[in-house]
Every structure is written in C-alpha cells, then in structure tokens.
mmCIF file of C-alpha atoms in Angstrom:
data_model
loop_
_atom_site.group_PDB
_atom_site.id
_atom_site.type_symbol
_atom_site.label_atom_id
_atom_site.label_comp_id
_atom_site.label_asym_id
_atom_site.label_seq_id
_atom_site.Cartn_x
_atom_site.Cartn_y
_atom_site.Cartn_z
ATOM 1 C CA MET Z 151 -47.763 6.628 -36.464
ATOM 2 C CA LYS Z 152 -45.069 8.754 -38.091
ATOM 3 C CA LYS Z 153 -44.953 10.576 -34.907
ATOM 4 C CA HIS Z 154 -44.867 7.931 -32.662
ATOM 5 C CA LYS Z 155 -41.669 6.594 -34.198
ATOM 6 C CA ILE Z 156 -40.242 9.838 -34.652
ATOM 7 C CA PHE Z 157 -40.608 9.874 -30.704
ATOM 8 C CA PHE Z 158 -39.350 6.653 -30.162
ATOM 9 C CA GLY Z 159 -36.627 7.242 -32.271
ATOM 10 C CA VAL Z 160 -35.864 10.516 -29.990
ATOM 11 C CA LEU Z 161 -36.309 8.214 -26.468
ATOM 12 C CA LEU Z 162 -33.930 5.541 -28.011
ATOM 13 C CA LEU Z 163 -31.385 8.292 -29.301
ATOM 14 C CA SER Z 164 -31.388 10.020 -25.380
ATOM 15 C CA SER Z 165 -31.020 6.644 -23.537
ATOM 16 C CA MET Z 166 -28.208 5.564 -25.498
ATOM 17 C CA SER Z 167 -26.716 9.464 -24.894
ATOM 18 C CA PHE Z 168 -27.487 9.181 -21.468
ATOM 19 C CA ALA Z 169 -25.870 5.463 -20.759
ATOM 20 C CA GLN Z 170 -23.005 7.177 -22.881
ATOM 21 C CA GLU Z 171 -22.618 9.776 -20.479
ATOM 22 C CA VAL Z 172 -22.606 7.503 -17.689
ATOM 23 C CA GLU Z 173 -20.083 5.230 -18.819
ATOM 24 C CA ASP Z 174 -17.776 8.211 -19.630
ATOM 25 C CA GLU Z 175 -17.946 9.209 -15.888
ATOM 26 C CA GLN Z 176 -15.167 8.430 -13.567
ATOM 27 C CA THR Z 177 -15.436 6.616 -10.679
ATOM 28 C CA ASN Z 178 -13.366 7.219 -7.912
ATOM 29 C CA ILE Z 179 -11.318 4.259 -8.516
ATOM 30 C CA GLN Z 180 -10.339 6.145 -12.216
ATOM 31 C CA ASN Z 181 -9.803 9.343 -10.733
ATOM 32 C CA TYR Z 182 -8.547 9.301 -6.866
ATOM 33 C CA THR Z 183 -5.329 7.601 -7.410
ATOM 34 C CA PRO Z 184 -2.650 8.068 -4.810
ATOM 35 C CA SER Z 185 -1.341 10.948 -6.806
ATOM 36 C CA LYS Z 186 -5.023 12.918 -6.586
ATOM 37 C CA LEU Z 187 -5.305 15.490 -3.317
ATOM 38 C CA LEU Z 188 -8.841 15.821 -2.055
ATOM 39 C CA GLU Z 189 -10.652 18.684 -2.450
ATOM 40 C CA ASN Z 190 -11.111 21.045 0.780
ATOM 41 C CA GLY Z 191 -13.425 19.619 3.123
ATOM 42 C CA LYS Z 192 -13.424 16.085 1.484
ATOM 43 C CA TRP Z 193 -12.650 12.820 3.263
ATOM 44 C CA ASP Z 194 -10.233 9.995 2.135
ATOM 45 C CA ILE Z 195 -10.691 6.808 4.814
ATOM 46 C CA LYS Z 196 -8.587 3.676 3.720
ATOM 47 C CA TRP Z 197 -8.877 0.406 5.537
ATOM 48 C CA PHE Z 198 -5.898 -2.023 4.087
ATOM 49 C CA ASN Z 199 -4.690 -5.390 4.451
ATOM 50 C CA ASN Z 200 -1.608 -7.082 4.395
ATOM 51 C CA LEU Z 201 -0.905 -10.717 4.870
ATOM 52 C CA TYR Z 202 2.588 -11.979 4.259
ATOM 53 C CA THR Z 203 3.767 -15.479 4.445
ATOM 54 C CA GLN Z 204 6.818 -17.426 3.390
ATOM 55 C CA THR Z 205 8.773 -21.059 3.588
ATOM 56 C CA GLU Z 206 11.947 -19.452 2.077
ATOM 57 C CA ARG Z 207 14.256 -16.972 2.067
ATOM 58 C CA ASP Z 208 17.637 -15.540 0.620
ATOM 59 C CA ASP Z 209 20.553 -15.798 3.045
ATOM 60 C CA ASN Z 210 23.872 -13.641 1.431
ATOM 61 C CA GLY Z 211 22.463 -15.298 -2.437
ATOM 62 C CA GLU Z 212 21.795 -18.644 -0.937
ATOM 63 C CA ARG Z 213 18.007 -19.998 -1.554
ATOM 64 C CA ILE Z 214 16.766 -21.785 1.626
ATOM 65 C CA LYS Z 215 13.844 -23.656 0.852
ATOM 66 C CA ASN Z 216 11.341 -25.711 2.873
ATOM 67 C CA GLU Z 217 11.768 -23.532 6.294
ATOM 68 C CA PRO Z 218 8.976 -23.921 9.242
ATOM 69 C CA ARG Z 219 6.497 -21.261 8.050
ATOM 70 C CA GLN Z 220 6.248 -17.300 9.128
ATOM 71 C CA ASN Z 221 3.432 -15.186 8.736
ATOM 72 C CA TYR Z 222 3.304 -11.558 9.131
ATOM 73 C CA PHE Z 223 -0.238 -9.165 9.326
ATOM 74 C CA THR Z 224 -0.205 -5.880 8.768
ATOM 75 C CA THR Z 225 -3.903 -4.057 9.030
ATOM 76 C CA SER Z 226 -3.605 -0.099 8.684
ATOM 77 C CA LEU Z 227 -5.675 2.889 8.736
ATOM 78 C CA GLU Z 228 -4.922 5.834 7.120
ATOM 79 C CA ILE Z 229 -7.638 8.687 7.078
ATOM 80 C CA PHE Z 230 -6.767 12.203 5.001
ATOM 81 C CA THR Z 231 -8.533 15.755 4.607
ATOM 82 C CA GLY Z 232 -8.424 18.381 2.523
ATOM 83 C CA ILE Z 233 -7.326 21.634 3.847
ATOM 84 C CA SER Z 234 -6.690 23.895 0.990
ATOM 85 C CA GLU Z 235 -8.880 25.753 -1.533
ATOM 86 C CA ASN Z 236 -6.790 24.796 -4.309
ATOM 87 C CA LYS Z 237 -6.280 21.150 -3.758
ATOM 88 C CA LYS Z 238 -2.128 21.617 -2.953
ATOM 89 C CA PHE Z 239 -2.107 20.257 0.657
ATOM 90 C CA ASN Z 240 -3.895 17.378 2.760
ATOM 91 C CA ALA Z 241 -3.339 16.186 6.031
ATOM 92 C CA GLY Z 242 -4.015 13.139 8.075
ATOM 93 C CA PHE Z 243 -2.820 10.094 10.178
ATOM 94 C CA ILE Z 244 -1.698 6.709 9.420
ATOM 95 C CA VAL Z 245 -2.343 3.778 12.456
ATOM 96 C CA GLU Z 246 -0.599 0.029 11.835
ATOM 97 C CA PHE Z 247 -1.750 -2.964 13.569
ATOM 98 C CA ARG Z 248 1.079 -5.961 13.383
ATOM 99 C CA SER Z 249 -0.211 -9.768 14.023
ATOM 100 C CA ASN Z 250 2.709 -12.564 13.278
ATOM 101 C CA THR Z 251 3.028 -16.098 13.983
ATOM 102 C CA PHE Z 252 5.928 -18.522 14.055
ATOM 103 C CA ASN Z 253 7.243 -22.427 13.930
ATOM 104 C CA ASN Z 254 4.875 -23.175 10.985
ATOM 105 C CA GLN Z 255 1.841 -22.105 11.697
ATOM 106 C CA ASP Z 256 -0.715 -22.514 8.962
ATOM 107 C CA VAL Z 257 -1.295 -18.887 7.380
ATOM 108 C CA ILE Z 258 -5.000 -17.800 9.100
ATOM 109 C CA SER Z 259 -3.603 -18.014 12.658
ATOM 110 C CA VAL Z 260 -2.139 -14.470 12.516
ATOM 111 C CA PHE Z 261 -6.168 -13.942 12.874
ATOM 112 C CA ASP Z 262 -5.955 -15.220 15.973
ATOM 113 C CA PHE Z 263 -4.131 -11.889 17.457
ATOM 114 C CA LYS Z 264 -2.029 -13.872 20.237
ATOM 115 C CA ASN Z 265 0.873 -13.440 22.140
ATOM 116 C CA ALA Z 266 2.389 -16.415 23.299
ATOM 117 C CA VAL Z 267 6.340 -17.536 24.045
ATOM 118 C CA GLY Z 268 8.082 -18.466 20.694
ATOM 119 C CA LYS Z 269 4.564 -18.381 18.575
ATOM 120 C CA SER Z 270 2.835 -15.200 17.990
ATOM 121 C CA ARG Z 271 3.316 -11.365 18.833
ATOM 122 C CA SER Z 272 0.359 -8.956 18.369
ATOM 123 C CA SER Z 273 0.365 -5.384 18.965
ATOM 124 C CA ILE Z 274 0.183 -1.948 17.176
ATOM 125 C CA GLY Z 275 3.086 -1.144 15.217
ATOM 126 C CA HIS Z 276 3.561 2.205 14.348
ATOM 127 C CA ILE Z 277 1.227 5.803 14.038
ATOM 128 C CA ALA Z 278 2.569 8.721 12.029
ATOM 129 C CA PRO Z 279 0.935 11.951 11.027
ATOM 130 C CA SER Z 280 1.500 12.383 7.508
ATOM 131 C CA VAL Z 281 1.231 15.194 4.807
ATOM 132 C CA LYS Z 282 0.209 15.203 0.903
ATOM 133 C CA ILE Z 283 1.423 17.969 -1.251
ATOM 134 C CA ALA Z 284 0.856 18.687 -4.818
ATOM 135 C CA PRO Z 285 4.155 21.392 -5.895
ATOM 136 C CA PHE Z 286 3.907 21.921 -9.471
ATOM 137 C CA ASN Z 287 0.645 23.956 -10.851
ATOM 138 C CA SER Z 288 1.862 22.155 -14.302
ATOM 139 C CA LEU Z 289 1.861 18.305 -12.945
ATOM 140 C CA PRO Z 290 -1.467 17.955 -11.192
ATOM 141 C CA ARG Z 291 -1.172 14.067 -11.072
ATOM 142 C CA PHE Z 292 2.007 14.374 -9.200
ATOM 143 C CA SER Z 293 2.596 14.230 -5.762
ATOM 144 C CA ILE Z 294 4.047 14.006 -2.497
ATOM 145 C CA GLN Z 295 3.167 12.024 0.798
ATOM 146 C CA SER Z 296 5.517 12.539 3.764
ATOM 147 C CA SER Z 297 5.188 10.415 6.644
ATOM 148 C CA PHE Z 298 6.885 10.361 10.154
ATOM 149 C CA PHE Z 299 6.163 6.203 11.621
ATOM 150 C CA ILE Z 300 6.754 6.463 15.856
ATOM 151 C CA PRO Z 301 6.829 2.814 17.126
ATOM 152 C CA THR Z 302 4.273 1.804 19.766
ATOM 153 C CA PHE Z 303 6.403 -0.913 21.440
ATOM 154 C CA ASP Z 304 8.995 -1.656 23.522
ATOM 155 C CA LYS Z 305 11.402 -4.343 21.410
ATOM 156 C CA GLU Z 306 12.117 -5.331 18.551
ATOM 157 C CA SER Z 307 11.895 -8.738 19.026
ATOM 158 C CA ASN Z 308 11.207 -10.648 22.627
ATOM 159 C CA GLU Z 309 10.739 -14.032 24.001
ATOM 160 C CA ASN Z 310 7.005 -14.032 21.515
ATOM 161 C CA GLY Z 311 8.867 -13.178 18.458
ATOM 162 C CA TYR Z 312 9.791 -10.524 16.026
ATOM 163 C CA LEU Z 313 6.995 -7.913 15.731
ATOM 164 C CA ALA Z 314 7.977 -5.227 13.349
ATOM 165 C CA GLN Z 315 11.120 -2.835 12.878
ATOM 166 C CA LYS Z 316 11.970 -0.702 16.322
ATOM 167 C CA SER Z 317 12.470 2.566 14.421
ATOM 168 C CA PHE Z 318 11.160 6.425 13.792
ATOM 169 C CA ILE Z 319 10.788 6.341 10.112
ATOM 170 C CA TRP Z 320 10.581 9.217 7.802
ATOM 171 C CA GLN Z 321 8.690 7.877 4.523
ATOM 172 C CA ASN Z 322 8.019 9.821 1.545
ATOM 173 C CA ARG Z 323 6.106 8.915 -1.509
ATOM 174 C CA PHE Z 324 6.350 10.501 -5.066
ATOM 175 C CA PHE Z 325 3.212 9.334 -6.776
ATOM 176 C CA TYR Z 326 2.571 10.145 -10.590
ATOM 177 C CA ASP Z 327 0.057 8.872 -12.847
ATOM 178 C CA TYR Z 328 -1.427 8.999 -16.375
ATOM 179 C CA THR Z 329 -4.717 8.109 -17.918
ATOM 180 C CA PHE Z 330 -4.423 7.090 -21.946
ATOM 181 C CA PRO Z 331 -6.642 8.622 -24.210
ATOM 182 C CA GLY Z 332 -10.109 6.657 -23.996
ATOM 183 C CA ASN Z 333 -9.765 6.480 -20.161
ATOM 184 C CA LYS Z 334 -9.352 2.482 -20.615
ATOM 185 C CA PHE Z 335 -5.567 2.261 -19.666
ATOM 186 C CA GLN Z 336 -3.701 3.790 -16.517
ATOM 187 C CA LEU Z 337 -0.338 3.985 -15.644
ATOM 188 C CA PHE Z 338 0.297 4.817 -12.420
ATOM 189 C CA SER Z 339 4.069 5.150 -11.057
ATOM 190 C CA GLU Z 340 5.415 5.766 -7.278
ATOM 191 C CA LEU Z 341 9.169 5.979 -5.782
ATOM 192 C CA GLY Z 342 9.421 5.494 -1.676
ATOM 193 C CA THR Z 343 12.083 6.083 0.265
ATOM 194 C CA ARG Z 344 11.826 5.096 4.229
ATOM 195 C CA PHE Z 345 15.098 6.316 6.491
ATOM 196 C CA PHE Z 346 15.219 4.165 9.471
ATOM 197 C CA PHE Z 347 16.733 5.925 12.930
ATOM 198 C CA GLY Z 348 17.251 4.815 16.397
ATOM 199 C CA GLU Z 349 19.406 2.406 18.195
ATOM 200 C CA ASP Z 350 21.697 -0.214 16.191
ATOM 201 C CA ASN Z 351 21.010 -3.768 17.593
ATOM 202 C CA VAL Z 352 24.287 -4.519 17.980
ATOM 203 C CA ASN Z 353 26.447 -2.699 20.155
ATOM 204 C CA ASP Z 354 30.311 -1.769 19.649
ATOM 205 C CA ASN Z 355 31.142 -4.055 21.312
ATOM 206 C CA GLY Z 356 29.103 -6.489 19.586
ATOM 207 C CA SER Z 357 26.761 -7.358 21.724
ATOM 208 C CA PHE Z 358 23.255 -7.527 21.207
ATOM 209 C CA ASN Z 359 21.209 -4.548 22.068
ATOM 210 C CA PRO Z 360 17.443 -5.385 22.800
ATOM 211 C CA ASP Z 361 16.459 -1.827 22.599
ATOM 212 C CA GLY Z 362 17.646 -1.332 18.896
ATOM 213 C CA GLY Z 363 16.837 -1.763 15.382
ATOM 214 C CA PHE Z 364 18.012 -4.233 12.782
ATOM 215 C CA ALA Z 365 17.088 -1.611 10.153
ATOM 216 C CA ASN Z 366 18.338 1.572 12.059
ATOM 217 C CA ASN Z 367 20.619 3.853 10.116
ATOM 218 C CA SER Z 368 19.932 2.982 6.786
ATOM 219 C CA LEU Z 369 17.540 3.948 3.596
ATOM 220 C CA GLU Z 370 15.223 1.999 1.680
ATOM 221 C CA VAL Z 371 14.791 3.087 -2.040
ATOM 222 C CA ALA Z 372 11.457 1.594 -3.305
ATOM 223 C CA PRO Z 373 10.217 2.220 -6.885
ATOM 224 C CA GLY Z 374 6.744 0.624 -8.092
ATOM 225 C CA VAL Z 375 5.136 0.636 -11.037
ATOM 226 C CA PHE Z 376 1.281 -0.425 -11.583
ATOM 227 C CA LEU Z 377 -0.582 -0.725 -15.187
ATOM 228 C CA SER Z 378 -4.442 -0.880 -14.951
ATOM 229 C CA TYR Z 379 -7.287 -1.678 -17.515
ATOM 230 C CA PHE Z 380 -10.760 -0.474 -16.839
ATOM 231 C CA PRO Z 381 -13.059 -2.827 -18.651
ATOM 232 C CA THR Z 382 -15.776 -0.802 -17.310
ATOM 233 C CA TYR Z 383 -15.916 3.027 -15.612
ATOM 234 C CA LYS Z 384 -16.589 0.511 -12.194
ATOM 235 C CA PHE Z 385 -14.358 -1.936 -12.516
ATOM 236 C CA THR Z 386 -10.200 -2.899 -12.842
ATOM 237 C CA VAL Z 387 -7.770 -5.084 -13.231
ATOM 238 C CA LEU Z 388 -3.996 -4.462 -13.096
ATOM 239 C CA GLY Z 389 -0.219 -5.762 -12.797
ATOM 240 C CA PHE Z 390 2.746 -4.434 -11.286
ATOM 241 C CA VAL Z 391 6.119 -4.778 -10.076
ATOM 242 C CA GLN Z 392 7.488 -3.235 -7.140
ATOM 243 C CA HIS Z 393 11.302 -3.205 -6.113
ATOM 244 C CA ALA Z 394 12.647 -2.111 -2.261
ATOM 245 C CA GLN Z 395 16.627 -1.792 -1.960
ATOM 246 C CA LEU Z 396 17.511 -1.582 1.739
ATOM 247 C CA ILE Z 397 21.322 0.750 2.022
ATOM 248 C CA ASP Z 398 23.457 0.629 4.657
ATOM 249 C CA LEU Z 399 24.216 3.984 5.959
ATOM 250 C CA GLY Z 400 26.300 2.230 8.925
ATOM 251 C CA ASN Z 401 24.661 -0.576 10.876
ATOM 252 C CA GLU Z 402 26.655 -3.552 7.756
ATOM 253 C CA PHE Z 403 23.057 -4.522 6.799
ATOM 254 C CA SER Z 404 21.174 -4.180 3.789
ATOM 255 C CA GLN Z 405 18.847 -6.491 1.711
ATOM 256 C CA ASN Z 406 17.088 -6.064 -1.558
ATOM 257 C CA TYR Z 407 13.368 -7.916 -3.202
ATOM 258 C CA THR Z 408 11.447 -7.840 -6.019
ATOM 259 C CA ALA Z 409 8.030 -8.593 -6.239
ATOM 260 C CA LEU Z 410 5.387 -9.300 -9.327
ATOM 261 C CA GLY Z 411 1.515 -8.908 -8.199
ATOM 262 C CA ALA Z 412 -1.843 -8.948 -9.818
ATOM 263 C CA GLY Z 413 -5.260 -7.528 -8.628
ATOM 264 C CA ALA Z 414 -8.588 -5.542 -9.210
ATOM 265 C CA LYS Z 415 -10.540 -3.010 -7.549
ATOM 266 C CA TYR Z 416 -14.599 -2.360 -7.999
ATOM 267 C CA GLN Z 417 -16.675 0.459 -7.116
ATOM 268 C CA LEU Z 418 -19.338 -1.039 -4.781
ATOM 269 C CA THR Z 419 -21.265 2.651 -4.652
ATOM 270 C CA ASN Z 420 -20.103 6.271 -5.098
ATOM 271 C CA VAL Z 421 -18.541 6.221 -1.943
ATOM 272 C CA LEU Z 422 -17.013 2.898 -1.040
ATOM 273 C CA ASN Z 423 -14.440 0.551 -3.539
ATOM 274 C CA VAL Z 424 -12.781 -2.222 -2.900
ATOM 275 C CA GLU Z 425 -9.702 -3.570 -4.191
ATOM 276 C CA LEU Z 426 -7.988 -7.271 -3.600
ATOM 277 C CA LEU Z 427 -4.300 -7.883 -4.952
ATOM 278 C CA TYR Z 428 -1.258 -10.806 -5.140
ATOM 279 C CA SER Z 429 2.113 -10.449 -5.012
ATOM 280 C CA LYS Z 430 5.058 -13.238 -5.209
ATOM 281 C CA PHE Z 431 8.443 -12.476 -4.128
ATOM 282 C CA VAL Z 432 10.639 -13.361 -7.091
ATOM 283 C CA ARG Z 433 13.835 -12.791 -5.899
ATOM 284 C CA GLY Z 434 15.921 -11.023 -3.224
ATOM 285 C CA ARG Z 435 19.084 -10.683 -0.818
ATOM 286 C CA ASP Z 436 19.141 -11.340 2.245
ATOM 287 C CA SER Z 437 15.439 -11.369 2.339
ATOM 288 C CA GLY Z 438 12.273 -13.398 2.585
ATOM 289 C CA LEU Z 439 10.992 -14.980 -0.581
ATOM 290 C CA GLY Z 440 7.348 -15.121 0.198
ATOM 291 C CA GLN Z 441 4.188 -14.046 -1.406
ATOM 292 C CA SER Z 442 1.700 -11.376 0.125
ATOM 293 C CA PHE Z 443 -2.480 -11.097 -0.080
ATOM 294 C CA ASN Z 444 -4.067 -7.958 0.193
ATOM 295 C CA PHE Z 445 -7.834 -6.922 0.635
ATOM 296 C CA GLY Z 446 -8.708 -2.975 1.021
ATOM 297 C CA LEU Z 447 -12.004 -0.981 1.412
ATOM 298 C CA ARG Z 448 -11.815 2.806 0.887
ATOM 299 C CA ALA Z 449 -14.039 5.538 1.305
ATOM 300 C CA ILE Z 450 -14.062 8.933 -0.034
ATOM 301 C CA PHE Z 451 -16.681 11.542 0.571
#
C-alpha cells in the first residue's frame, strides 16, 4: 500500500509539472508579435478585415452629426517569409481590396461588393512589396517594416463614389514590444509613417484634377500603444490607443484623429489564431468620427 501511495504521489507531481510546462509555453500570439521576425523558411499569412462606419465628422473644428451613413471595408492579405539564418530579414507582400457604400446604406451593404452610381464602389486598392528587418542585435524585439503601396485603380473618386487614396505610398512601421515578468502582461508599441506622393487633386489654377489624390504630398505620423493581458497562454485581451497626424507638405490639406479600442486574440491551433478588435474615433480634425470593427486570422508555420 505504501508503494502505491508513493507511485500515485510521483504521478500526481509529474502531472502537475507537465501542466505547468504546457501553461508556460509561449504560443504564437505571445511570441510572434509584429516586432518578432520569422526564422529562415517560416511563413506568416494574415488575413485582416476592417469595417469602418460613420455618421459624424469634424469639419474645421465643427462637429457635424447625423449625416447619411458611409461605410468603408478593407480586406487585406499579408504574406511574409523568413529568408535569413539569423532572423534579421523577412520579405513579403500585401494586397488590399476595398468595398465602400454611401447615402445612408446599412453597415453590411459593403459585403455586396457592388459598383453602383452614387451608392457603392469596390475594387482592389493597392499592392505592396514589403521587407522587414531587425537592425540591432541588442534589441531583438525591435523591428522595422517597409512597404511600397502601388495603386491599381484609375481615379480616387468616380461616379460611383470614393474608393481609396490615389497615391503611391511609402509606409514604414517601427515595432517594439516588452513582456513583463510572469508572461501575463505585454506592452506593444508602434510608430507608423506614410508618405503619399503623386499628383494633387487640385491644379495650380484651382480646377479639379481627377487623376490626383487629396492626400498627395503629405506625411502621416501614427503612433499607437497596446497593452495585452494573458489569462491563459492561448488567450489574450487588450486595450489600445492610436493617433494619426497628416502633415501638409504642400497640398494645403491636413487632418488628425485619435481612436481608443479593445479586443481579444485566441490561439485556435498551434498554427492558427484569431483576433477581434473594436475602436472608436473619439476626436479628430477634418476627419471622420466613426467606429471600426476588425476581424483577423493569422497562420504561422
């Protein structure tokens, strides 16, 4: 009987130890933040969807309410792979598809993916070759992603409505994250910059240029901070604040906005995780004051 007690005691301790080891494992949602680069030969595929809707906006400091609803949906596919032995360099590309609806249509109308005069417009927006680097050995959780977005459509706005910024866009995103002792809290920060260039949508004589873009010849600076809490190693909840400042570099247009949000991520399998995010645009200057709903799937293998 004593030997049996010893055996079951050892078995219980072993089971507890194994459970603790599993709990202490880092899943992809903990380990592969945007700051972390992929190992050589590894792949990261992300499908992300953003639905923004508004009935309010700021016009030169005046809050305009109860406007006809506008809806803007962007679905993007990002594919990256590791191509260096020391995890210093990743390469990939991004493809964006847009669907927008206007004139007080309901939010889910964007999923009809139609083109109708004055009501809706949908098309591929931009494609972007991208690279990602980790430049400093002393800061392995700091990285830079650089992408060059190429527009695939003719006009920013046509008889159907607005699609996307008619710009070539050079985007740089600076990532850094820190995991607090105990692996329960993680702080992630991002500083994004986008330079828009191409023809202006207003000619020198003041006439409208349909081949130009309203944001061209401007620079956007967009910092963001995200705090995540991990109740388990497979699940996290997070809150965040983001700001964007569009700086006029000669086109006489600028704007800014601030958004607050929350969300969650869950590791479905060893490869696949899912995320849900919500954000509210709490203030802005010459920008929309709406809200966004986001859904993403990410596979790392």
